[in-house]
Short mmCIF file of N, CA and C in Angstrom, two decimals:
data_model
loop_
_atom_site.label_atom_id
_atom_site.label_comp_id
_atom_site.label_asym_id
_atom_site.label_seq_id
_atom_site.Cartn_x
_atom_site.Cartn_y
_atom_site.Cartn_z
N MET A 131 11.36 2.16 -16.78
CA MET A 131 10.25 3.47 -16.54
C MET A 131 10.92 4.52 -16.27
N ASP A 132 10.64 5.43 -16.81
CA ASP A 132 11.19 6.89 -16.98
C ASP A 132 10.35 7.79 -16.49
N LEU A 133 10.82 8.17 -15.19
CA LEU A 133 9.98 9.37 -14.55
C LEU A 133 10.56 10.59 -14.39
N THR A 134 11.34 10.90 -15.43
CA THR A 134 12.12 12.16 -15.38
C THR A 134 11.13 13.48 -15.28
N LYS A 135 10.21 13.44 -15.96
CA LYS A 135 8.99 14.51 -15.73
C LYS A 135 8.62 14.88 -14.53
N GLU A 136 7.99 13.58 -14.01
CA GLU A 136 7.59 13.28 -12.64
C GLU A 136 8.71 13.97 -11.58
N GLN A 137 9.93 13.53 -11.84
CA GLN A 137 10.99 14.01 -10.67
C GLN A 137 11.16 15.46 -10.66
N VAL A 138 10.92 15.92 -11.90
CA VAL A 138 10.98 17.74 -12.04
C VAL A 138 9.88 18.11 -11.42
N ALA A 139 8.63 17.35 -11.78
CA ALA A 139 7.35 18.26 -11.03
C ALA A 139 7.56 17.98 -9.34
N PHE A 140 7.96 16.86 -8.87
CA PHE A 140 8.26 16.84 -7.55
C PHE A 140 9.08 17.94 -6.83
N SER A 141 10.45 18.21 -7.52
CA SER A 141 11.28 18.91 -7.12
C SER A 141 10.57 20.39 -6.99
N LYS A 142 9.87 20.92 -8.01
CA LYS A 142 9.10 21.99 -8.28
C LYS A 142 8.09 22.09 -7.20
N ASN A 143 7.42 21.40 -7.09
CA ASN A 143 5.93 21.39 -6.35
C ASN A 143 5.68 20.53 -5.06
N GLY A 144 6.78 19.56 -4.66
CA GLY A 144 6.75 19.00 -3.44
C GLY A 144 5.92 17.59 -3.62
N VAL A 145 4.98 17.47 -4.74
CA VAL A 145 4.09 16.48 -4.80
C VAL A 145 3.96 15.93 -6.17
N VAL A 146 3.79 14.77 -6.34
CA VAL A 146 3.20 14.34 -8.02
C VAL A 146 2.29 13.23 -8.14
N VAL A 147 1.45 12.95 -8.88
CA VAL A 147 0.88 11.93 -9.06
C VAL A 147 1.37 10.86 -10.16
N LEU A 148 1.40 9.61 -9.67
CA LEU A 148 1.94 8.82 -10.58
C LEU A 148 0.86 7.78 -11.15
N ARG A 149 -0.06 8.16 -11.97
CA ARG A 149 -1.12 7.43 -12.16
C ARG A 149 -0.59 6.11 -12.99
N GLY A 150 -1.24 5.13 -12.73
CA GLY A 150 -1.49 3.70 -13.53
C GLY A 150 0.21 3.25 -12.94
N VAL A 151 0.93 3.53 -12.39
CA VAL A 151 2.23 2.98 -11.97
C VAL A 151 2.13 1.70 -11.27
N PHE A 152 1.07 1.51 -10.61
CA PHE A 152 0.93 0.27 -9.54
C PHE A 152 -0.30 -0.42 -10.27
N ASN A 153 -0.52 -0.47 -11.33
CA ASN A 153 -1.98 -1.16 -11.84
C ASN A 153 -1.55 -2.37 -11.87
N ASP A 154 -0.59 -2.90 -12.31
CA ASP A 154 -0.35 -4.79 -12.11
C ASP A 154 -0.08 -4.95 -10.89
N TRP A 155 -0.19 -4.28 -9.78
CA TRP A 155 0.04 -4.62 -8.41
C TRP A 155 -1.24 -4.52 -7.61
N MET A 156 -2.51 -4.04 -8.13
CA MET A 156 -3.45 -3.93 -7.41
C MET A 156 -3.99 -5.45 -6.87
N ASP A 157 -4.26 -6.47 -7.64
CA ASP A 157 -4.39 -7.78 -6.91
C ASP A 157 -3.81 -7.96 -5.67
N CYS A 158 -2.42 -7.93 -6.05
CA CYS A 158 -1.45 -8.42 -4.84
C CYS A 158 -2.04 -7.53 -3.71
N LEU A 159 -2.14 -6.16 -3.90
CA LEU A 159 -2.40 -5.40 -2.48
C LEU A 159 -3.78 -5.65 -1.82
N ARG A 160 -4.68 -6.16 -3.07
CA ARG A 160 -6.03 -6.18 -2.42
C ARG A 160 -5.90 -7.63 -1.74
N GLU A 161 -5.40 -8.74 -1.99
CA GLU A 161 -4.96 -9.79 -1.18
C GLU A 161 -4.58 -9.39 0.10
N GLY A 162 -3.70 -8.57 -0.08
CA GLY A 162 -3.03 -8.14 1.33
C GLY A 162 -3.70 -7.53 2.26
N VAL A 163 -4.66 -6.59 1.85
CA VAL A 163 -5.79 -6.20 2.63
C VAL A 163 -6.66 -6.96 3.13
N LYS A 164 -7.03 -7.77 2.27
CA LYS A 164 -7.99 -8.96 2.69
C LYS A 164 -7.39 -9.74 3.75
N LEU A 165 -6.20 -10.35 3.78
CA LEU A 165 -5.45 -11.20 4.94
C LEU A 165 -5.25 -10.17 6.08
N ASN A 166 -4.90 -9.02 5.75
CA ASN A 166 -4.45 -7.92 6.84
C ASN A 166 -5.98 -7.89 7.63
N GLU A 167 -7.05 -7.90 7.15
CA GLU A 167 -8.20 -7.65 8.09
C GLU A 167 -8.62 -8.91 8.84
N GLN A 168 -8.26 -10.09 7.92
CA GLN A 168 -8.76 -11.35 8.56
C GLN A 168 -7.82 -11.73 9.54
N PHE A 169 -6.33 -11.04 9.75
CA PHE A 169 -5.57 -11.49 10.56
C PHE A 169 -4.81 -10.25 11.06
N PRO A 170 -5.27 -9.49 11.78
CA PRO A 170 -4.82 -8.41 12.06
C PRO A 170 -3.54 -8.21 12.62
N GLY A 171 -2.69 -7.09 13.06
CA GLY A 171 -1.47 -7.03 13.77
C GLY A 171 -1.70 -6.37 14.91
N PRO A 172 -0.97 -6.19 15.80
CA PRO A 172 -0.92 -5.65 16.91
C PRO A 172 -1.30 -4.11 17.26
N ASP A 173 -1.15 -3.42 16.08
CA ASP A 173 -1.52 -2.13 15.79
C ASP A 173 -2.82 -1.78 15.04
N PHE A 174 -3.77 -2.95 14.99
CA PHE A 174 -4.81 -2.97 14.34
C PHE A 174 -5.82 -1.87 14.91
N ARG A 175 -6.71 -1.19 14.28
CA ARG A 175 -7.67 -0.31 14.89
C ARG A 175 -8.97 -0.05 14.26
N ASN A 176 -10.12 -0.58 14.47
CA ASN A 176 -11.47 -0.69 14.04
C ASN A 176 -12.09 0.57 14.05
N TYR A 177 -11.82 1.75 13.32
CA TYR A 177 -12.63 2.85 13.70
C TYR A 177 -14.23 2.84 13.53
N THR A 178 -14.91 1.75 12.75
CA THR A 178 -16.15 1.73 12.71
C THR A 178 -16.63 0.25 13.04
N PRO A 179 -16.42 -0.09 14.44
CA PRO A 179 -16.67 -1.40 14.98
C PRO A 179 -18.37 -1.85 14.65
N ASP A 180 -19.29 -0.91 14.61
CA ASP A 180 -20.47 -1.56 14.24
C ASP A 180 -20.98 -1.40 13.02
N HIS A 181 -20.13 -1.28 12.07
CA HIS A 181 -20.62 -1.30 10.74
C HIS A 181 -20.25 -2.62 9.81
N THR A 182 -20.93 -3.08 9.02
CA THR A 182 -20.63 -3.91 8.24
C THR A 182 -20.47 -3.80 6.75
N THR A 183 -20.41 -2.69 6.52
CA THR A 183 -20.09 -2.14 5.18
C THR A 183 -19.77 -0.90 5.49
N GLY A 184 -19.02 -0.35 4.45
CA GLY A 184 -18.08 1.12 4.74
C GLY A 184 -17.21 1.29 5.87
N LYS A 185 -16.64 -0.27 5.95
CA LYS A 185 -15.54 -0.32 7.28
C LYS A 185 -14.43 0.88 6.99
N PHE A 186 -14.03 1.13 8.08
CA PHE A 186 -12.79 1.95 8.17
C PHE A 186 -11.63 1.72 9.31
N TRP A 187 -10.60 0.91 9.04
CA TRP A 187 -9.71 0.31 9.93
C TRP A 187 -8.40 0.86 9.43
N GLY A 188 -7.50 0.69 10.38
CA GLY A 188 -5.78 0.80 10.04
C GLY A 188 -4.97 0.20 10.85
N ASP A 189 -4.03 -0.43 10.23
CA ASP A 189 -3.21 -1.39 10.84
C ASP A 189 -1.84 -0.87 10.31
N PHE A 190 -0.52 -0.99 11.05
CA PHE A 190 0.79 -0.52 10.77
C PHE A 190 1.94 -1.72 10.62
N CYS A 191 2.73 -1.48 9.91
CA CYS A 191 3.94 -2.62 9.80
C CYS A 191 3.53 -3.84 9.97
N ASN A 192 2.88 -4.23 8.58
CA ASN A 192 2.43 -5.39 8.28
C ASN A 192 3.27 -5.90 7.15
N TRP A 193 4.22 -5.33 6.45
CA TRP A 193 4.70 -5.78 5.23
C TRP A 193 5.63 -7.00 5.45
N GLN A 194 6.27 -7.22 6.55
CA GLN A 194 7.01 -8.40 6.75
C GLN A 194 6.21 -9.46 7.16
N ARG A 195 4.97 -9.38 7.70
CA ARG A 195 4.36 -10.46 8.22
C ARG A 195 3.19 -10.86 7.34
N LEU A 196 2.60 -10.51 6.12
CA LEU A 196 2.00 -10.69 5.20
C LEU A 196 2.58 -10.83 3.86
N ALA A 197 2.67 -12.13 3.21
CA ALA A 197 3.08 -12.33 1.95
C ALA A 197 2.78 -11.13 0.97
N PRO A 198 1.69 -10.96 0.64
CA PRO A 198 1.39 -10.17 -0.39
C PRO A 198 2.11 -8.57 -0.13
N TYR A 199 2.03 -8.15 0.95
CA TYR A 199 2.76 -6.97 1.26
C TYR A 199 4.19 -6.94 0.97
N ARG A 200 4.80 -8.14 1.44
CA ARG A 200 6.11 -8.19 1.41
C ARG A 200 6.47 -8.33 -0.13
N HIS A 201 5.49 -9.18 -0.95
CA HIS A 201 6.00 -9.30 -2.13
C HIS A 201 5.77 -7.74 -2.93
N PHE A 202 5.07 -7.18 -2.55
CA PHE A 202 4.80 -5.53 -3.24
C PHE A 202 6.14 -4.67 -2.67
N ILE A 203 6.32 -4.93 -1.76
CA ILE A 203 7.55 -3.99 -1.18
C ILE A 203 8.75 -4.45 -1.77
N GLU A 204 8.98 -5.87 -1.90
CA GLU A 204 10.33 -6.17 -2.38
C GLU A 204 10.53 -6.53 -3.80
N ASN A 205 9.16 -6.29 -4.56
CA ASN A 205 9.25 -6.57 -6.26
C ASN A 205 8.81 -5.45 -6.92
N SER A 206 7.88 -4.60 -6.41
CA SER A 206 7.26 -3.66 -7.11
C SER A 206 8.20 -2.54 -7.24
N PRO A 207 7.68 -1.62 -8.04
CA PRO A 207 8.75 -0.36 -8.45
C PRO A 207 8.72 0.58 -7.30
N ILE A 208 7.96 0.23 -6.38
CA ILE A 208 7.92 1.30 -4.94
C ILE A 208 9.08 1.69 -4.56
N ALA A 209 10.08 0.69 -4.38
CA ALA A 209 11.37 0.93 -3.69
C ALA A 209 12.22 1.98 -4.59
N PRO A 210 12.14 1.51 -5.82
CA PRO A 210 13.09 2.39 -6.76
C PRO A 210 12.58 3.81 -6.99
N ILE A 211 11.22 3.84 -7.05
CA ILE A 211 10.47 5.20 -7.01
C ILE A 211 10.76 6.06 -6.11
N GLY A 212 10.89 5.27 -4.65
CA GLY A 212 11.10 6.19 -3.48
C GLY A 212 12.41 6.78 -3.26
N LYS A 213 13.53 6.03 -4.16
CA LYS A 213 14.88 6.10 -3.99
C LYS A 213 14.97 7.57 -4.90
N MET A 214 14.33 7.93 -5.97
CA MET A 214 14.49 8.79 -7.05
C MET A 214 14.60 10.18 -6.33
#
């Protein structure tokens, strides 16, 4: 994956959009979110406790605990991209 243009844009602007880079990983991440919601970690916060739709919640540091997140971190292009 050649991200040379994106690296130049990031150096110039401090931000870049990487469209489509993680398309192949969306099912994995969806599964991670589903598991995370079913089995929340100690930092889980439900910001809309009275809603059954349009939920808004957050949780932190679950990549080692939930297999889909771990798979994404260890096998997707996210780490090499972050090192660029």
